[in-house]
Short mmCIF file of C-alpha atoms and ligand atoms in Angstrom, two decimals:
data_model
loop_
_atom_site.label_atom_id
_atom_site.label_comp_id
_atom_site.label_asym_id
_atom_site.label_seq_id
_atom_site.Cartn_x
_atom_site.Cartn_y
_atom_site.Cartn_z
CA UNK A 1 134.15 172.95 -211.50
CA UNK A 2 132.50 171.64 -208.33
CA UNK A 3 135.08 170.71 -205.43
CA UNK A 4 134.29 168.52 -202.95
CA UNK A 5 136.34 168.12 -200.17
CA UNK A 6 135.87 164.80 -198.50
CA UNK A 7 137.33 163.08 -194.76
CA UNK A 8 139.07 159.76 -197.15
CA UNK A 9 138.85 157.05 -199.77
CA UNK A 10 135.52 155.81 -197.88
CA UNK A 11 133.24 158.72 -198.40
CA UNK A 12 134.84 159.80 -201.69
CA UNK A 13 133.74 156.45 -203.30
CA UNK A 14 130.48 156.66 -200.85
CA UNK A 15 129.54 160.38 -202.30
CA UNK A 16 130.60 159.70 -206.04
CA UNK A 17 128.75 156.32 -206.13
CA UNK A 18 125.44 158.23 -204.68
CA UNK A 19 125.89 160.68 -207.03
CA UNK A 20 125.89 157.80 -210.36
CA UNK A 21 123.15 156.08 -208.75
CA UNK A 22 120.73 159.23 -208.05
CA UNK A 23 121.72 159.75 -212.24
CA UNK A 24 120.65 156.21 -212.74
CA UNK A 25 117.59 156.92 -210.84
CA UNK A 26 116.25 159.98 -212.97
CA UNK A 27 117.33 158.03 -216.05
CA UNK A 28 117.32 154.27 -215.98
CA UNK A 29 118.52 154.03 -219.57
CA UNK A 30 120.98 156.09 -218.88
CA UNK A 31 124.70 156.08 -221.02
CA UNK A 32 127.93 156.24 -218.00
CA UNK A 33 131.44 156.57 -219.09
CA UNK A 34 133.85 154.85 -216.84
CA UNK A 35 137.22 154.40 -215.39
CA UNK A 36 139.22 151.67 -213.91
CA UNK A 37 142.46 151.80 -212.44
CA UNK A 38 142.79 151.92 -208.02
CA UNK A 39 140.42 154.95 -207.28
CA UNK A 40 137.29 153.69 -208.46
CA UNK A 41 137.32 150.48 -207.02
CA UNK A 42 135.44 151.78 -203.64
CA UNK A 43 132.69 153.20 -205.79
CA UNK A 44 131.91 150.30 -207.60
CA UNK A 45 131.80 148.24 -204.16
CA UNK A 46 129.27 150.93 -202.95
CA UNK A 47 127.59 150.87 -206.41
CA UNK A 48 127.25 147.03 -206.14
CA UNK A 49 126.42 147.39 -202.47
CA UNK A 50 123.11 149.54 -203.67
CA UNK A 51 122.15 147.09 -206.52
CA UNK A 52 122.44 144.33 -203.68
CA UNK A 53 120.78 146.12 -200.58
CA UNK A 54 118.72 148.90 -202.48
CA UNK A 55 117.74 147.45 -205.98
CA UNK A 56 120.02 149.63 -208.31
CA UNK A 57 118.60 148.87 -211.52
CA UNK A 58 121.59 148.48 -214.03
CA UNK A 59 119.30 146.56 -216.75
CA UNK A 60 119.02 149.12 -219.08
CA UNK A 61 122.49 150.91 -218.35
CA UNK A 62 124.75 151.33 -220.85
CA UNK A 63 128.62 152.01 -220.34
CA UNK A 64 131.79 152.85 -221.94
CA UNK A 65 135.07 152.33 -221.07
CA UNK A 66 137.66 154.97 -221.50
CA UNK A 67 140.28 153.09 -222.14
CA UNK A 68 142.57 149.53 -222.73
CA UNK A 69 145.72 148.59 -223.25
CA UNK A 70 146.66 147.48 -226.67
CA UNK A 71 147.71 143.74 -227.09
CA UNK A 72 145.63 142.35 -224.20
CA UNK A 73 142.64 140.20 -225.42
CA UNK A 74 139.30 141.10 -223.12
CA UNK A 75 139.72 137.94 -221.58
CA UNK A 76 143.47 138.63 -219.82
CA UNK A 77 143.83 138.97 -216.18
CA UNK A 78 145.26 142.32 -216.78
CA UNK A 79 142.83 143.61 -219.35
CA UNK A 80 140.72 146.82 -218.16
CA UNK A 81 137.54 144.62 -219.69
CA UNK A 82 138.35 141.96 -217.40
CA UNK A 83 139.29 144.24 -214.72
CA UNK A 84 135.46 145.72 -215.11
CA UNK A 85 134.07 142.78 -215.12
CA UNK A 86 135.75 141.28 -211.78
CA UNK A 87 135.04 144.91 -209.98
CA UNK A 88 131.56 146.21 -211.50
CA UNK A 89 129.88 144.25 -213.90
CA UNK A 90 129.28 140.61 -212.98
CA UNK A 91 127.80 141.90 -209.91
CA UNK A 92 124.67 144.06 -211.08
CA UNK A 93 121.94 143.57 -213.67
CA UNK A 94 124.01 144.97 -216.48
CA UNK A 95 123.29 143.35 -219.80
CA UNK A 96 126.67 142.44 -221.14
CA UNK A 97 125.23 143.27 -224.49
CA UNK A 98 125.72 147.23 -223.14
CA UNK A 99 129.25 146.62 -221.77
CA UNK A 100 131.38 148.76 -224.30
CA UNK A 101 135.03 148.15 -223.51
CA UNK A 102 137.88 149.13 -226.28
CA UNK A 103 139.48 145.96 -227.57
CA UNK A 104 142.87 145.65 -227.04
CA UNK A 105 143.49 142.97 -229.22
CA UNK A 106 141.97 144.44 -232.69
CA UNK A 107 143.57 144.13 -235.43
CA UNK A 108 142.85 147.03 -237.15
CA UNK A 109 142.96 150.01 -233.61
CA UNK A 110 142.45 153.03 -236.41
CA UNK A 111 138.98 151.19 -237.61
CA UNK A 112 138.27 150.17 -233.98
CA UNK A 113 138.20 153.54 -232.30
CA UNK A 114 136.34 154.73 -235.72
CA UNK A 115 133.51 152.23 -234.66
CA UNK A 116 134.11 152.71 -230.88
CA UNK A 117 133.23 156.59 -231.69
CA UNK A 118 130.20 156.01 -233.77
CA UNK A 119 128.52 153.70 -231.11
CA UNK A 120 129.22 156.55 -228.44
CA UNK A 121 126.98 158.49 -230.77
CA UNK A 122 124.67 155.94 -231.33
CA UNK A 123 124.11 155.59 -228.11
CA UNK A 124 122.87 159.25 -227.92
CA UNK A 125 126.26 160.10 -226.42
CA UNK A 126 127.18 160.03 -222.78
CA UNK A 127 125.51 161.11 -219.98
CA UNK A 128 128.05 160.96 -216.97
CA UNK A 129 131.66 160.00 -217.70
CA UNK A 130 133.65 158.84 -214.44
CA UNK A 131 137.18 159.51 -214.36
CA UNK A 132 140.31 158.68 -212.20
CA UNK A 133 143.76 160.74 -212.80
CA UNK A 134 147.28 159.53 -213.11
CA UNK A 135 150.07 160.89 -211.71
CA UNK A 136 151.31 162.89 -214.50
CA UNK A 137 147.55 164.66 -215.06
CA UNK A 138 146.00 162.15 -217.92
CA UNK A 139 142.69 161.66 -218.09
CA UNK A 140 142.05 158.20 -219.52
CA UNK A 141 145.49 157.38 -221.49
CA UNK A 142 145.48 161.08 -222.28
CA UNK A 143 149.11 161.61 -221.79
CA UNK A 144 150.74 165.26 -221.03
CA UNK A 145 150.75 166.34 -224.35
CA UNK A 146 147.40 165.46 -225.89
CA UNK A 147 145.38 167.23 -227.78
CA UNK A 148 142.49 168.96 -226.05
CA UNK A 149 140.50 167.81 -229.77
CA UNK A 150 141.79 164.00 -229.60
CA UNK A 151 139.55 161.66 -230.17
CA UNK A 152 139.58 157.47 -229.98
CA UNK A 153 142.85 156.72 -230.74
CA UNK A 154 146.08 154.76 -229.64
CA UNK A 155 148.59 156.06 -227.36
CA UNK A 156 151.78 155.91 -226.18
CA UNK A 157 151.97 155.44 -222.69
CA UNK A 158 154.10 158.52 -220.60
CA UNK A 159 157.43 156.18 -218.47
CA UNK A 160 155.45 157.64 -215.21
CA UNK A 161 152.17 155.70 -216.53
CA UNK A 162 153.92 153.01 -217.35
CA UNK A 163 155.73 152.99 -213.16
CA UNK A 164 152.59 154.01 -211.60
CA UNK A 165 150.72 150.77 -213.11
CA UNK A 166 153.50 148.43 -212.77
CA UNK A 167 151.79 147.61 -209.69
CA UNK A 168 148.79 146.02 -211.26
CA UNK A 169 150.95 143.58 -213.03
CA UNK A 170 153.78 141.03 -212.52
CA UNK A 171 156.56 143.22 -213.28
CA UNK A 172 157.09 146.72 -215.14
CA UNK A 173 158.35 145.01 -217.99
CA UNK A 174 154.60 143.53 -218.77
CA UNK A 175 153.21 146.90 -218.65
CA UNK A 176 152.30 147.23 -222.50
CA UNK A 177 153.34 150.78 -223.68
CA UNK A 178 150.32 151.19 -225.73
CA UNK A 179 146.64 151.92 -225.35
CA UNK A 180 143.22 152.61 -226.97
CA UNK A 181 141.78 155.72 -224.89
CA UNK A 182 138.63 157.78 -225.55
CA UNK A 183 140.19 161.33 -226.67
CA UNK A 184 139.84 164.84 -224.70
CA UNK A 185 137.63 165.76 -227.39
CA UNK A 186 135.72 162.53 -226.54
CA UNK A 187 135.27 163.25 -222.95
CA UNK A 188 134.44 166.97 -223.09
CA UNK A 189 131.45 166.19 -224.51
CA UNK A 190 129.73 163.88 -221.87
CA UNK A 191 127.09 165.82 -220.12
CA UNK A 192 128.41 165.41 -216.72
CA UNK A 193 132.09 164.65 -215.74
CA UNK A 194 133.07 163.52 -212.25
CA UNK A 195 136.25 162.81 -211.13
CA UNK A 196 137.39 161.30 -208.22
CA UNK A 197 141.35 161.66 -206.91
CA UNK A 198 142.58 160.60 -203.29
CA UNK A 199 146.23 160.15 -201.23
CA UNK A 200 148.63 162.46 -200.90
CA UNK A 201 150.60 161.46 -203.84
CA UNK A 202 148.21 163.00 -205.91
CA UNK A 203 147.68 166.25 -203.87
CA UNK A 204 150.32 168.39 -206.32
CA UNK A 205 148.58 167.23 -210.05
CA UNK A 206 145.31 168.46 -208.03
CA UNK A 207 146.73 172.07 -207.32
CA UNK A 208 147.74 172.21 -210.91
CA UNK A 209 144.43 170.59 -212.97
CA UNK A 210 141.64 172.58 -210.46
CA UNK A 211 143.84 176.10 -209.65
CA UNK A 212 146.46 176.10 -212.49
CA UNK A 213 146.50 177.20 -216.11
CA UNK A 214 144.47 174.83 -218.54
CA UNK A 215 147.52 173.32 -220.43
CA UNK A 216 147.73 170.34 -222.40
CA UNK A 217 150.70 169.18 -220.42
CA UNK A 218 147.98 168.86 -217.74
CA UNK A 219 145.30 166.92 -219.25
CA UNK A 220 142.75 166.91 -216.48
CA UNK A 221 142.63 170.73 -217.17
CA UNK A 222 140.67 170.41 -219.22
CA UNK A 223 137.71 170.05 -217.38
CA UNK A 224 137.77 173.77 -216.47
CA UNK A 225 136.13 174.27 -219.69
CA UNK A 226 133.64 171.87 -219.11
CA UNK A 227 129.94 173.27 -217.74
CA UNK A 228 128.98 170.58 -215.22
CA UNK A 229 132.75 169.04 -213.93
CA UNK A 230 132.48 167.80 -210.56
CA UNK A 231 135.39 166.79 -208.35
CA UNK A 232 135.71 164.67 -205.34
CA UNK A 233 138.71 164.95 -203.38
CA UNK A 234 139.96 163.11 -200.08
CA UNK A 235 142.04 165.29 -197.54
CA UNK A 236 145.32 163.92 -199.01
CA UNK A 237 144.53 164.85 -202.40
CA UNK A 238 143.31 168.39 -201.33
CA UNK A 239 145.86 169.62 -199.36
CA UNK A 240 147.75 171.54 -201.61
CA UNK A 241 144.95 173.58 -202.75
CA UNK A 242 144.22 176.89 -202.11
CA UNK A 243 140.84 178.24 -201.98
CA UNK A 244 139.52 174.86 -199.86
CA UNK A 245 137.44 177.44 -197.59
CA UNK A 246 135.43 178.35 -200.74
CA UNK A 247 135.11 175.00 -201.83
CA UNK A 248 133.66 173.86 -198.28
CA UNK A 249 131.52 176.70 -198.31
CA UNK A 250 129.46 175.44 -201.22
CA UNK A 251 129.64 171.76 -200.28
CA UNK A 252 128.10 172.82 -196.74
CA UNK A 253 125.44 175.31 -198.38
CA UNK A 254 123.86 172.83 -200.25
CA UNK A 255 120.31 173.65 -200.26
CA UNK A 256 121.17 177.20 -201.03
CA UNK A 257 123.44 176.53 -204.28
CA UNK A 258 120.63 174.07 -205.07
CA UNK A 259 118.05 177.33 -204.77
CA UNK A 260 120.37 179.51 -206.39
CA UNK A 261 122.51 177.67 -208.96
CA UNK A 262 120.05 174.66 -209.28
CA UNK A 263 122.64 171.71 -208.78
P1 PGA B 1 144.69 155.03 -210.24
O1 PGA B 1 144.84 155.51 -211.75
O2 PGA B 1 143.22 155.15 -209.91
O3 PGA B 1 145.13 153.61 -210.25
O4 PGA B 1 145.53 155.93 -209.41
C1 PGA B 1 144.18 156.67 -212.14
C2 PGA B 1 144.47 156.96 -213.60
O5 PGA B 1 145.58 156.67 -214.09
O6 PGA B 1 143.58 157.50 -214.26
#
């Protein structure tokens, strides 16, 4: 895994947003994975900002969403498709014929995440997957617990999920306690993975899913097995990590682990 260490939210969302749009760049059809939730929100402001100010093509982008909660139709205030589109999408040159978003109202979820699967691999699978990470590890609605070989499926949502997101909605009670979410298995095998994790709340899951043991109670763990993971940290986040002087090392060295290692 990459680390990089960086001063707050701002240039966190500033670096990982350069980063997707440099990808975009070298591939303009390219397939992204993404997250919602509070982290990402600054990176899709700076993504918009480049379609805007830079041209940022998004026209032949194609995205999926890692998750939804079950029982919200696309259209509800609360829904993570609605939530994309209000943040990311109606902002760019997407075409909303290569939005992917799970639906939370299906009526059949098993069939659903079947199909959601199969157009992953249609697509030719996915280039860069963006991630966030909750409080109790998860990637996605990957709950402590999960199978490192899960794929598209419903889960039940962990009680810390279900307190840590109360604050998107009305009160905790309309938190639904179910999702669709992209498995580990899922995620593992997008070509790229970056993550991006900030505030000090968050500084103790980041000891355990970068320095730890890989553990399913830890989802985001995971992602030491992964050959091109990529982490971007704020201060907060980072300061409960141990080996930060390494980590800076690289980030400042650049041009030499781009001679040496080639990224
Ligand atoms: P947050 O959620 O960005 O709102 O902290 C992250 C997550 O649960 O993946």
């Amino acid at each position: 895994m990459e680390i990089i260490i960086t001063s707050g939210y701002d240039e966190m969302s500033r670096r990982c947003a350069r980063i997707i749009a440099d990808e975009i760049k070298k591939k303009y059809d390219i397939v992204l994975g993404l997250a919602t939730g509070g982290t990402p929100i600054g990176t899709y402001k700076e993504l918009i900002r480049l379609h805007k100010e830079d041209g940022l093509d998004f026209s032949k982008v194609k995205s999926f969403n890692l998750d939804e909660y079950i029982g919200l139709s696309p259209l509800h205030k609360d829904s993570y498709n609605f939530f994309m589109w209000e943040n990311l999408f109606k902002h760019v040159n997407i075409n909303p014929g290569n939005v992917y978003v799970p639906q939370g109202d299906t009526n059949d979820p098993e069939e659903f995440c079947r199909w959601y699967e199969e157009q992953i691999k249609k697509a030719g699978g996915i280039d860069l997957q963006l991630l966030g990470i909750g409080g109790d590890g998860h990637i996605a609605f990957n709950e402590p617990g999960s199978s490192f070989a899960s794929r598209t499926r419903v889960k039940a949502l962990d009680k810390q999920t279900i307190e840590d997101n109360a604050r998107f909605f009305e009160r905790e009670e309309d938190v639904p306690r179910f999702a669709i979410t992209m498995g580990i298995g899922t995620i593992m095998e997008a070509r790229k993975i970056l993550l991006i994790v900030n505030g000090e709340k968050k500084a103790d899951v980041c000891a355990r899913f970068i320095e730890g043991p890989v553990t399913s109670q830890i989802t985001a763990s995971a992602l030491q097995l992964h050959n091109h993971a990529t982490v971007i940290l704020d201060k907060a986040a980072a300061s409960k990590l141990a080996r930060t002087e390494y980590y800076n090392w690289v980030r400042d060295n650049k041009h030499l682990v781009k001679k040496w290692i080639g990224r």
